[in-house]
Amino acid sequence: MKAKKFAELVAQGAVRGKRVFIRADLNVPLAENGTVADDTRIRASLPAIRMALEGGAAAVLVTSHLGRPKEGEPQAKDSLAPVAARMAELLGRPVRLVTDWVDGQFTTAPGEVVLLENCRVNVGEKKNNPELAQRIAKLADIFVHDAFGTAHRAEATTYGVFEYAPVACAGPLLVQEVEAIEKVVANPPRPLIAIVAGSKVSTKLTVLQNLAEKVDTLIVGGGILNTFLMAAGKPVGKSLVEPDLVGEAKAVQEKMAARGADVPLPEDVVVAPEFRADAPATVKPTDAVAADEMILDVGPQFAERVAQTIEACTGAVVWNGPLGVFEFDAFAKGTERLARAIAACPGFTLAGGGDTIAAIEKFGIADQVDYISTGGGAFLEMLEGKVLPAIEILAKRAVD
């Protein structure tokens, strides 16, 4: 990764006595009682904060977005207060929450950690207003980008501020994320297997097209699979499908076939008459799906065939998306078999995306996956081969 690295600045003693500003990704789900429901992203932000403290920073300023607030209209539901409370517990030290922080009208105690309120409330954040970015760039001496989950967005705190910051560098999480994904994008070990699943081909068409030029096996699942099945002339009943993208699905299959690569399609599927957790689940040959049935999971034969391929892979496996409606136990068996196979894979395993992480947690394999990305859109865009705005600006500033 072509960027100044925060870890290197700390090692050089360049952080001592400096104010450090960290753009983190603390966009976590909240429970009904207002507490943090899943602190994964908060935990992922701690190494950069601890690194700054151990490096002798005069103060550590951290900000993030949370949810989708309206600019200039702060509301209690959009506050980072629950995040500050959980962060303080994890750090074992106070974390003060500061509002109206853009103009720096607040003081900090030596070595204090301050959480700056939801940055997306600031007018001009999403459109990367240069005036806003310049004002924020005056708040600290060193600016650290450690928010991989927002690295694909050019906003004031994810791009603009790093144009004007005195020192701009990449945090440890951002570096880990980029290097892990580059490992399978730039010069991947072979064989390379990708699992891409989700409700619609349209949301992941570009990543499918890009991977079709690189991977040895492309496994599709969810609603995406239904479109590929329709492209292969298979009945899909009343399943979620995108008939207008059948041509694109065929093009992906043809591109793979021309390279001697494979897009395996299931010989069996799990169907139900309705999309309900308690709907009766029936295993059927793929050719036997009735007009009044919907496909909600891959069948056991196909799941086992795919699992054996993954368990034999000594190269790399990239996983984005469950194979079926894993939230419903009756339709979770395909995804569970996939998860167990990835856990047993001898090659490098990389997973990313909200539903994928939820499946990993459900089946308890987190410590058996080599790298789990905190990003969703950023993860997919890197797999597409795009240069993320955050990486672009940090590379430009690396020569300063």
mmCIF file of N, CA and C in Angstrom, residues 275-389:
data_model
loop_
_atom_site.group_PDB
_atom_site.id
_atom_site.type_symbol
_atom_site.label_atom_id
_atom_site.label_comp_id
_atom_site.label_asym_id
_atom_site.label_seq_id
_atom_site.Cartn_x
_atom_site.Cartn_y
_atom_site.Cartn_z
ATOM 1 N N PHE A 275 -41.965 -17.272 1.729
ATOM 2 C CA PHE A 275 -40.757 -16.780 2.390
ATOM 3 C C PHE A 275 -41.082 -16.578 3.873
ATOM 4 N N ARG A 276 -40.976 -17.670 4.636
ATOM 5 C CA ARG A 276 -41.248 -17.613 6.065
ATOM 6 C C ARG A 276 -40.303 -18.552 6.788
ATOM 7 N N ALA A 277 -39.977 -18.193 8.021
ATOM 8 C CA ALA A 277 -39.078 -19.029 8.812
ATOM 9 C C ALA A 277 -39.666 -20.408 9.056
ATOM 10 N N ASP A 278 -40.996 -20.495 9.181
ATOM 11 C CA ASP A 278 -41.636 -21.777 9.471
ATOM 12 C C ASP A 278 -42.228 -22.434 8.230
ATOM 13 N N ALA A 279 -41.877 -21.942 7.053
ATOM 14 C CA ALA A 279 -42.376 -22.546 5.819
ATOM 15 C C ALA A 279 -41.763 -23.942 5.651
ATOM 16 N N PRO A 280 -42.512 -24.906 5.142
ATOM 17 C CA PRO A 280 -41.967 -26.248 4.947
ATOM 18 C C PRO A 280 -40.860 -26.255 3.900
ATOM 19 N N ALA A 281 -39.710 -26.795 4.269
ATOM 20 C CA ALA A 281 -38.559 -26.842 3.368
ATOM 21 C C ALA A 281 -38.499 -28.188 2.667
ATOM 22 N N THR A 282 -38.363 -28.177 1.350
ATOM 23 C CA THR A 282 -38.324 -29.411 0.564
ATOM 24 C C THR A 282 -37.101 -29.411 -0.346
ATOM 25 N N VAL A 283 -36.341 -30.493 -0.303
ATOM 26 C CA VAL A 283 -35.196 -30.643 -1.202
ATOM 27 C C VAL A 283 -35.682 -31.224 -2.518
ATOM 28 N N LYS A 284 -35.306 -30.596 -3.618
ATOM 29 C CA LYS A 284 -35.750 -31.041 -4.941
ATOM 30 C C LYS A 284 -34.603 -30.966 -5.942
ATOM 31 N N PRO A 285 -34.662 -31.803 -6.981
ATOM 32 C CA PRO A 285 -33.724 -31.607 -8.093
ATOM 33 C C PRO A 285 -33.964 -30.227 -8.702
ATOM 34 N N THR A 286 -32.934 -29.593 -9.165
ATOM 35 C CA THR A 286 -33.066 -28.244 -9.719
ATOM 36 C C THR A 286 -34.074 -28.194 -10.862
ATOM 37 N N ASP A 287 -34.159 -29.258 -11.641
ATOM 38 C CA ASP A 287 -35.076 -29.281 -12.779
ATOM 39 C C ASP A 287 -36.534 -29.418 -12.372
ATOM 40 N N ALA A 288 -36.801 -29.676 -11.067
ATOM 41 C CA ALA A 288 -38.160 -29.988 -10.638
ATOM 42 C C ALA A 288 -38.834 -28.871 -9.839
ATOM 43 N N VAL A 289 -38.278 -27.676 -9.845
ATOM 44 C CA VAL A 289 -38.881 -26.566 -9.104
ATOM 45 C C VAL A 289 -40.216 -26.198 -9.742
ATOM 46 N N ALA A 290 -41.270 -26.186 -8.919
ATOM 47 C CA ALA A 290 -42.616 -25.897 -9.434
ATOM 48 C C ALA A 290 -42.862 -24.390 -9.536
ATOM 49 N N ALA A 291 -43.899 -24.047 -10.289
ATOM 50 C CA ALA A 291 -44.211 -22.633 -10.542
ATOM 51 C C ALA A 291 -44.592 -21.883 -9.276
ATOM 52 N N ASP A 292 -45.138 -22.599 -8.273
ATOM 53 C CA ASP A 292 -45.585 -21.931 -7.041
ATOM 54 C C ASP A 292 -44.572 -22.075 -5.904
ATOM 55 N N GLU A 293 -43.315 -22.425 -6.235
ATOM 56 C CA GLU A 293 -42.268 -22.590 -5.223
ATOM 57 C C GLU A 293 -41.162 -21.565 -5.411
ATOM 58 N N MET A 294 -40.481 -21.257 -4.325
ATOM 59 C CA MET A 294 -39.331 -20.360 -4.404
ATOM 60 C C MET A 294 -38.099 -21.057 -3.827
ATOM 61 N N ILE A 295 -36.968 -20.805 -4.454
ATOM 62 C CA ILE A 295 -35.694 -21.391 -4.013
ATOM 63 C C ILE A 295 -35.145 -20.537 -2.879
ATOM 64 N N LEU A 296 -34.912 -21.146 -1.711
ATOM 65 C CA LEU A 296 -34.415 -20.410 -0.552
ATOM 66 C C LEU A 296 -33.069 -20.908 -0.045
ATOM 67 N N ASP A 297 -32.555 -21.958 -0.659
ATOM 68 C CA ASP A 297 -31.229 -22.469 -0.281
ATOM 69 C C ASP A 297 -30.753 -23.432 -1.364
ATOM 70 N N VAL A 298 -29.453 -23.687 -1.379
ATOM 71 C CA VAL A 298 -28.927 -24.736 -2.260
ATOM 72 C C VAL A 298 -29.164 -26.078 -1.574
ATOM 73 N N GLY A 299 -29.206 -27.125 -2.358
ATOM 74 C CA GLY A 299 -29.457 -28.449 -1.816
ATOM 75 C C GLY A 299 -28.217 -29.081 -1.208
ATOM 76 N N PRO A 300 -28.391 -30.172 -0.446
ATOM 77 C CA PRO A 300 -27.278 -30.820 0.240
ATOM 78 C C PRO A 300 -26.221 -31.410 -0.697
ATOM 79 N N GLN A 301 -26.640 -31.941 -1.857
ATOM 80 C CA GLN A 301 -25.654 -32.498 -2.786
ATOM 81 C C GLN A 301 -24.722 -31.409 -3.316
ATOM 82 N N PHE A 302 -25.325 -30.295 -3.734
ATOM 83 C CA PHE A 302 -24.514 -29.196 -4.250
ATOM 84 C C PHE A 302 -23.642 -28.605 -3.143
ATOM 85 N N ALA A 303 -24.208 -28.424 -1.961
ATOM 86 C CA ALA A 303 -23.438 -27.868 -0.847
ATOM 87 C C ALA A 303 -22.226 -28.732 -0.548
ATOM 88 N N GLU A 304 -22.406 -30.039 -0.597
ATOM 89 C CA GLU A 304 -21.289 -30.952 -0.328
ATOM 90 C C GLU A 304 -20.254 -30.887 -1.447
ATOM 91 N N ARG A 305 -20.711 -30.792 -2.679
ATOM 92 C CA ARG A 305 -19.775 -30.705 -3.812
ATOM 93 C C ARG A 305 -18.922 -29.440 -3.724
ATOM 94 N N VAL A 306 -19.575 -28.330 -3.425
ATOM 95 C CA VAL A 306 -18.856 -27.063 -3.269
ATOM 96 C C VAL A 306 -17.905 -27.119 -2.079
ATOM 97 N N ALA A 307 -18.378 -27.700 -0.984
ATOM 98 C CA ALA A 307 -17.564 -27.786 0.234
ATOM 99 C C ALA A 307 -16.291 -28.580 -0.008
ATOM 100 N N GLN A 308 -16.399 -29.664 -0.729
ATOM 101 C CA GLN A 308 -15.216 -30.483 -1.003
ATOM 102 C C GLN A 308 -14.202 -29.729 -1.865
ATOM 103 N N THR A 309 -14.702 -28.934 -2.800
ATOM 104 C CA THR A 309 -13.807 -28.109 -3.627
ATOM 105 C C THR A 309 -13.049 -27.109 -2.765
ATOM 106 N N ILE A 310 -13.752 -26.478 -1.837
ATOM 107 C CA ILE A 310 -13.132 -25.482 -0.957
ATOM 108 C C ILE A 310 -12.157 -26.140 0.013
ATOM 109 N N GLU A 311 -12.528 -27.283 0.555
ATOM 110 C CA GLU A 311 -11.669 -27.978 1.525
ATOM 111 C C GLU A 311 -10.382 -28.489 0.888
ATOM 112 N N ALA A 312 -10.374 -28.579 -0.443
ATOM 113 C CA ALA A 312 -9.176 -29.029 -1.147
ATOM 114 C C ALA A 312 -8.353 -27.870 -1.698
ATOM 115 N N CYS A 313 -8.852 -26.641 -1.500
ATOM 116 C CA CYS A 313 -8.198 -25.468 -2.087
ATOM 117 C C CYS A 313 -6.966 -25.052 -1.294
ATOM 118 N N THR A 314 -5.818 -25.072 -1.921
ATOM 119 C CA THR A 314 -4.571 -24.641 -1.279
ATOM 120 C C THR A 314 -4.186 -23.227 -1.703
ATOM 121 N N GLY A 315 -5.019 -22.597 -2.528
ATOM 122 C CA GLY A 315 -4.760 -21.231 -2.970
ATOM 123 C C GLY A 315 -5.445 -20.215 -2.087
ATOM 124 N N ALA A 316 -6.571 -19.681 -2.542
ATOM 125 C CA ALA A 316 -7.299 -18.678 -1.760
ATOM 126 C C ALA A 316 -8.788 -18.772 -2.045
ATOM 127 N N VAL A 317 -9.582 -18.409 -1.023
ATOM 128 C CA VAL A 317 -11.037 -18.381 -1.139
ATOM 129 C C VAL A 317 -11.528 -17.021 -0.660
ATOM 130 N N VAL A 318 -12.332 -16.361 -1.488
ATOM 131 C CA VAL A 318 -12.944 -15.079 -1.132
ATOM 132 C C VAL A 318 -14.440 -15.313 -0.978
ATOM 133 N N TRP A 319 -14.985 -14.878 0.158
ATOM 134 C CA TRP A 319 -16.405 -15.157 0.435
ATOM 135 C C TRP A 319 -17.170 -13.865 0.677
ATOM 136 N N ASN A 320 -18.204 -13.640 -0.137
ATOM 137 C CA ASN A 320 -19.085 -12.494 0.051
ATOM 138 C C ASN A 320 -20.526 -12.919 -0.186
ATOM 139 N N GLY A 321 -21.233 -13.231 0.876
ATOM 140 C CA GLY A 321 -22.652 -13.530 0.780
ATOM 141 C C GLY A 321 -23.013 -14.966 1.089
ATOM 142 N N PRO A 322 -24.124 -15.192 1.813
ATOM 143 C CA PRO A 322 -24.594 -16.539 2.139
ATOM 144 C C PRO A 322 -25.264 -17.205 0.934
ATOM 145 N N LEU A 323 -25.283 -18.532 0.914
ATOM 146 C CA LEU A 323 -25.850 -19.264 -0.212
ATOM 147 C C LEU A 323 -27.374 -19.304 -0.183
ATOM 148 N N GLY A 324 -27.958 -19.104 1.006
ATOM 149 C CA GLY A 324 -29.405 -19.151 1.129
ATOM 150 C C GLY A 324 -29.883 -18.202 2.208
ATOM 151 N N VAL A 325 -31.140 -18.353 2.597
ATOM 152 C CA VAL A 325 -31.715 -17.504 3.639
ATOM 153 C C VAL A 325 -31.278 -18.077 4.991
ATOM 154 N N PHE A 326 -30.021 -17.823 5.336
ATOM 155 C CA PHE A 326 -29.418 -18.466 6.506
ATOM 156 C C PHE A 326 -30.045 -17.995 7.826
ATOM 157 N N GLU A 327 -30.751 -16.868 7.798
ATOM 158 C CA GLU A 327 -31.406 -16.396 9.011
ATOM 159 C C GLU A 327 -32.500 -17.364 9.470
ATOM 160 N N PHE A 328 -33.081 -18.110 8.510
ATOM 161 C CA PHE A 328 -34.086 -19.125 8.810
ATOM 162 C C PHE A 328 -33.382 -20.475 8.880
ATOM 163 N N ASP A 329 -33.441 -21.139 10.013
ATOM 164 C CA ASP A 329 -32.685 -22.383 10.208
ATOM 165 C C ASP A 329 -32.973 -23.441 9.145
ATOM 166 N N ALA A 330 -34.216 -23.502 8.676
ATOM 167 C CA ALA A 330 -34.577 -24.509 7.674
ATOM 168 C C ALA A 330 -33.857 -24.292 6.346
ATOM 169 N N PHE A 331 -33.382 -23.055 6.132
ATOM 170 C CA PHE A 331 -32.730 -22.725 4.865
ATOM 171 C C PHE A 331 -31.288 -22.253 5.081
ATOM 172 N N ALA A 332 -30.699 -22.702 6.170
ATOM 173 C CA ALA A 332 -29.338 -22.284 6.525
ATOM 174 C C ALA A 332 -28.297 -23.364 6.291
ATOM 175 N N LYS A 333 -28.736 -24.557 5.907
ATOM 176 C CA LYS A 333 -27.800 -25.686 5.845
ATOM 177 C C LYS A 333 -26.724 -25.517 4.778
ATOM 178 N N GLY A 334 -27.097 -24.930 3.631
ATOM 179 C CA GLY A 334 -26.108 -24.712 2.579
ATOM 180 C C GLY A 334 -25.021 -23.752 3.016
ATOM 181 N N THR A 335 -25.431 -22.649 3.636
ATOM 182 C CA THR A 335 -24.461 -21.666 4.117
ATOM 183 C C THR A 335 -23.616 -22.243 5.248
ATOM 184 N N GLU A 336 -24.232 -23.036 6.104
ATOM 185 C CA GLU A 336 -23.462 -23.650 7.200
ATOM 186 C C GLU A 336 -22.407 -24.613 6.660
ATOM 187 N N ARG A 337 -22.774 -25.412 5.663
ATOM 188 C CA ARG A 337 -21.777 -26.346 5.097
ATOM 189 C C ARG A 337 -20.652 -25.563 4.429
ATOM 190 N N LEU A 338 -21.002 -24.465 3.765
ATOM 191 C CA LEU A 338 -19.993 -23.598 3.161
ATOM 192 C C LEU A 338 -19.070 -23.029 4.227
ATOM 193 N N ALA A 339 -19.644 -22.539 5.326
ATOM 194 C CA ALA A 339 -18.847 -21.953 6.405
ATOM 195 C C ALA A 339 -17.887 -22.971 7.002
ATOM 196 N N ARG A 340 -18.365 -24.204 7.216
ATOM 197 C CA ARG A 340 -17.497 -25.248 7.776
ATOM 198 C C ARG A 340 -16.351 -25.569 6.819
ATOM 199 N N ALA A 341 -16.642 -25.531 5.527
ATOM 200 C CA ALA A 341 -15.606 -25.812 4.534
ATOM 201 C C ALA A 341 -14.554 -24.711 4.512
ATOM 202 N N ILE A 342 -14.998 -23.460 4.597
ATOM 203 C CA ILE A 342 -14.052 -22.341 4.622
ATOM 204 C C ILE A 342 -13.187 -22.416 5.874
ATOM 205 N N ALA A 343 -13.786 -22.802 6.981
ATOM 206 C CA ALA A 343 -13.025 -22.949 8.225
ATOM 207 C C ALA A 343 -11.956 -24.025 8.096
ATOM 208 N N ALA A 344 -12.215 -25.046 7.291
ATOM 209 C CA ALA A 344 -11.269 -26.159 7.132
ATOM 210 C C ALA A 344 -10.320 -25.973 5.950
ATOM 211 N N CYS A 345 -10.521 -24.906 5.169
ATOM 212 C CA CYS A 345 -9.718 -24.680 3.960
ATOM 213 C C CYS A 345 -8.245 -24.475 4.307
ATOM 214 N N PRO A 346 -7.329 -25.189 3.646
ATOM 215 C CA PRO A 346 -5.901 -25.014 3.934
ATOM 216 C C PRO A 346 -5.300 -23.766 3.295
ATOM 217 N N GLY A 347 -6.022 -23.161 2.345
ATOM 218 C CA GLY A 347 -5.526 -21.955 1.695
ATOM 219 C C GLY A 347 -5.872 -20.696 2.469
ATOM 220 N N PHE A 348 -5.589 -19.541 1.867
ATOM 221 C CA PHE A 348 -5.896 -18.248 2.482
ATOM 222 C C PHE A 348 -7.377 -17.958 2.309
ATOM 223 N N THR A 349 -8.053 -17.601 3.395
ATOM 224 C CA THR A 349 -9.494 -17.322 3.335
ATOM 225 C C THR A 349 -9.773 -15.883 3.723
ATOM 226 N N LEU A 350 -10.599 -15.229 2.913
ATOM 227 C CA LEU A 350 -10.941 -13.823 3.096
ATOM 228 C C LEU A 350 -12.446 -13.673 2.979
ATOM 229 N N ALA A 351 -13.064 -13.032 3.969
ATOM 230 C CA ALA A 351 -14.518 -12.861 3.961
ATOM 231 C C ALA A 351 -14.871 -11.413 4.234
ATOM 232 N N GLY A 352 -15.979 -10.950 3.657
ATOM 233 C CA GLY A 352 -16.407 -9.581 3.890
ATOM 234 C C GLY A 352 -17.864 -9.386 3.545
ATOM 235 N N GLY A 353 -18.467 -8.351 4.122
ATOM 236 C CA GLY A 353 -19.874 -8.057 3.895
ATOM 237 C C GLY A 353 -20.697 -8.366 5.133
ATOM 238 N N GLY A 354 -21.714 -7.541 5.378
ATOM 239 C CA GLY A 354 -22.511 -7.672 6.592
ATOM 240 C C GLY A 354 -23.149 -9.033 6.788
ATOM 241 N N ASP A 355 -23.822 -9.569 5.753
ATOM 242 C CA ASP A 355 -24.471 -10.866 5.878
ATOM 243 C C ASP A 355 -23.445 -11.983 6.054
ATOM 244 N N THR A 356 -22.305 -11.837 5.403
ATOM 245 C CA THR A 356 -21.253 -12.840 5.538
ATOM 246 C C THR A 356 -20.736 -12.884 6.968
ATOM 247 N N ILE A 357 -20.502 -11.721 7.542
ATOM 248 C CA ILE A 357 -20.024 -11.658 8.919
ATOM 249 C C ILE A 357 -21.071 -12.222 9.873
ATOM 250 N N ALA A 358 -22.349 -11.934 9.596
ATOM 251 C CA ALA A 358 -23.422 -12.473 10.430
ATOM 252 C C ALA A 358 -23.440 -14.002 10.360
ATOM 253 N N ALA A 359 -23.205 -14.549 9.178
ATOM 254 C CA ALA A 359 -23.167 -16.004 9.021
ATOM 255 C C ALA A 359 -21.963 -16.592 9.745
ATOM 256 N N ILE A 360 -20.833 -15.912 9.661
ATOM 257 C CA ILE A 360 -19.623 -16.360 10.351
ATOM 258 C C ILE A 360 -19.867 -16.424 11.855
ATOM 259 N N GLU A 361 -20.538 -15.403 12.366
ATOM 260 C CA GLU A 361 -20.839 -15.370 13.799
ATOM 261 C C GLU A 361 -21.852 -16.458 14.173
ATOM 262 N N LYS A 362 -22.855 -16.645 13.322
ATOM 263 C CA LYS A 362 -23.882 -17.649 13.615
ATOM 264 C C LYS A 362 -23.289 -19.048 13.716
ATOM 265 N N PHE A 363 -22.322 -19.345 12.845
ATOM 266 C CA PHE A 363 -21.757 -20.688 12.812
ATOM 267 C C PHE A 363 -20.429 -20.795 13.568
ATOM 268 N N GLY A 364 -20.020 -19.699 14.212
ATOM 269 C CA GLY A 364 -18.879 -19.731 15.126
ATOM 270 C C GLY A 364 -17.540 -20.073 14.514
ATOM 271 N N ILE A 365 -17.245 -19.514 13.333
ATOM 272 C CA ILE A 365 -15.977 -19.853 12.677
ATOM 273 C C ILE A 365 -15.026 -18.664 12.552
ATOM 274 N N ALA A 366 -15.301 -17.579 13.275
ATOM 275 C CA ALA A 366 -14.512 -16.343 13.116
ATOM 276 C C ALA A 366 -13.013 -16.576 13.280
ATOM 277 N N ASP A 367 -12.622 -17.406 14.240
ATOM 278 C CA ASP A 367 -11.197 -17.620 14.482
ATOM 279 C C ASP A 367 -10.573 -18.592 13.492
ATOM 280 N N GLN A 368 -11.381 -19.082 12.537
ATOM 281 C CA GLN A 368 -10.863 -20.017 11.537
ATOM 282 C C GLN A 368 -10.845 -19.420 10.135
ATOM 283 N N VAL A 369 -11.169 -18.132 10.030
ATOM 284 C CA VAL A 369 -11.079 -17.406 8.765
ATOM 285 C C VAL A 369 -9.846 -16.516 8.845
ATOM 286 N N ASP A 370 -9.008 -16.547 7.822
ATOM 287 C CA ASP A 370 -7.738 -15.809 7.892
ATOM 288 C C ASP A 370 -7.933 -14.308 8.026
ATOM 289 N N TYR A 371 -8.869 -13.739 7.276
ATOM 290 C CA TYR A 371 -9.125 -12.311 7.424
ATOM 291 C C TYR A 371 -10.592 -12.014 7.163
ATOM 292 N N ILE A 372 -11.211 -11.271 8.099
ATOM 293 C CA ILE A 372 -12.603 -10.862 7.972
ATOM 294 C C ILE A 372 -12.625 -9.347 7.828
ATOM 295 N N SER A 373 -13.071 -8.883 6.685
ATOM 296 C CA SER A 373 -13.093 -7.446 6.409
ATOM 297 C C SER A 373 -14.242 -6.764 7.125
ATOM 298 N N THR A 374 -13.998 -5.549 7.604
ATOM 299 C CA THR A 374 -15.050 -4.752 8.246
ATOM 300 C C THR A 374 -15.855 -3.971 7.222
ATOM 301 N N GLY A 375 -15.433 -4.002 5.975
ATOM 302 C CA GLY A 375 -16.095 -3.216 4.942
ATOM 303 C C GLY A 375 -17.121 -4.001 4.151
ATOM 304 N N GLY A 376 -18.079 -3.301 3.579
ATOM 305 C CA GLY A 376 -19.066 -3.900 2.697
ATOM 306 C C GLY A 376 -18.838 -3.404 1.291
ATOM 307 N N GLY A 377 -19.277 -2.149 1.040
ATOM 308 C CA GLY A 377 -19.089 -1.557 -0.275
ATOM 309 C C GLY A 377 -17.626 -1.416 -0.648
ATOM 310 N N ALA A 378 -16.789 -1.025 0.308
ATOM 311 C CA ALA A 378 -15.355 -0.871 0.030
ATOM 312 C C ALA A 378 -14.722 -2.212 -0.323
ATOM 313 N N PHE A 379 -15.128 -3.254 0.367
ATOM 314 C CA PHE A 379 -14.637 -4.606 0.105
ATOM 315 C C PHE A 379 -14.964 -5.015 -1.329
ATOM 316 N N LEU A 380 -16.220 -4.804 -1.736
ATOM 317 C CA LEU A 380 -16.636 -5.183 -3.082
ATOM 318 C C LEU A 380 -15.933 -4.352 -4.147
ATOM 319 N N GLU A 381 -15.784 -3.059 -3.901
ATOM 320 C CA GLU A 381 -15.146 -2.202 -4.904
ATOM 321 C C GLU A 381 -13.680 -2.562 -5.104
ATOM 322 N N MET A 382 -13.008 -2.959 -4.032
ATOM 323 C CA MET A 382 -11.627 -3.412 -4.201
ATOM 324 C C MET A 382 -11.565 -4.719 -4.976
ATOM 325 N N LEU A 383 -12.527 -5.602 -4.736
ATOM 326 C CA LEU A 383 -12.575 -6.849 -5.501
ATOM 327 C C LEU A 383 -12.841 -6.570 -6.976
ATOM 328 N N GLU A 384 -13.577 -5.495 -7.259
ATOM 329 C CA GLU A 384 -13.847 -5.096 -8.641
ATOM 330 C C GLU A 384 -12.590 -4.560 -9.321
ATOM 331 N N GLY A 385 -11.582 -4.244 -8.532
ATOM 332 C CA GLY A 385 -10.363 -3.684 -9.082
ATOM 333 C C GLY A 385 -10.333 -2.173 -9.068
ATOM 334 N N LYS A 386 -11.287 -1.555 -8.388
ATOM 335 C CA LYS A 386 -11.322 -0.091 -8.322
ATOM 336 C C LYS A 386 -10.295 0.433 -7.329
ATOM 337 N N VAL A 387 -9.821 1.652 -7.585
ATOM 338 C CA VAL A 387 -8.962 2.350 -6.629
ATOM 339 C C VAL A 387 -9.871 3.180 -5.735
ATOM 340 N N LEU A 388 -9.869 2.893 -4.457
ATOM 341 C CA LEU A 388 -10.757 3.594 -3.536
ATOM 342 C C LEU A 388 -10.263 5.022 -3.308
ATOM 343 N N PRO A 389 -11.180 5.988 -3.159
ATOM 344 C CA PRO A 389 -10.776 7.387 -2.932
ATOM 345 C C PRO A 389 -9.791 7.549 -1.774
#
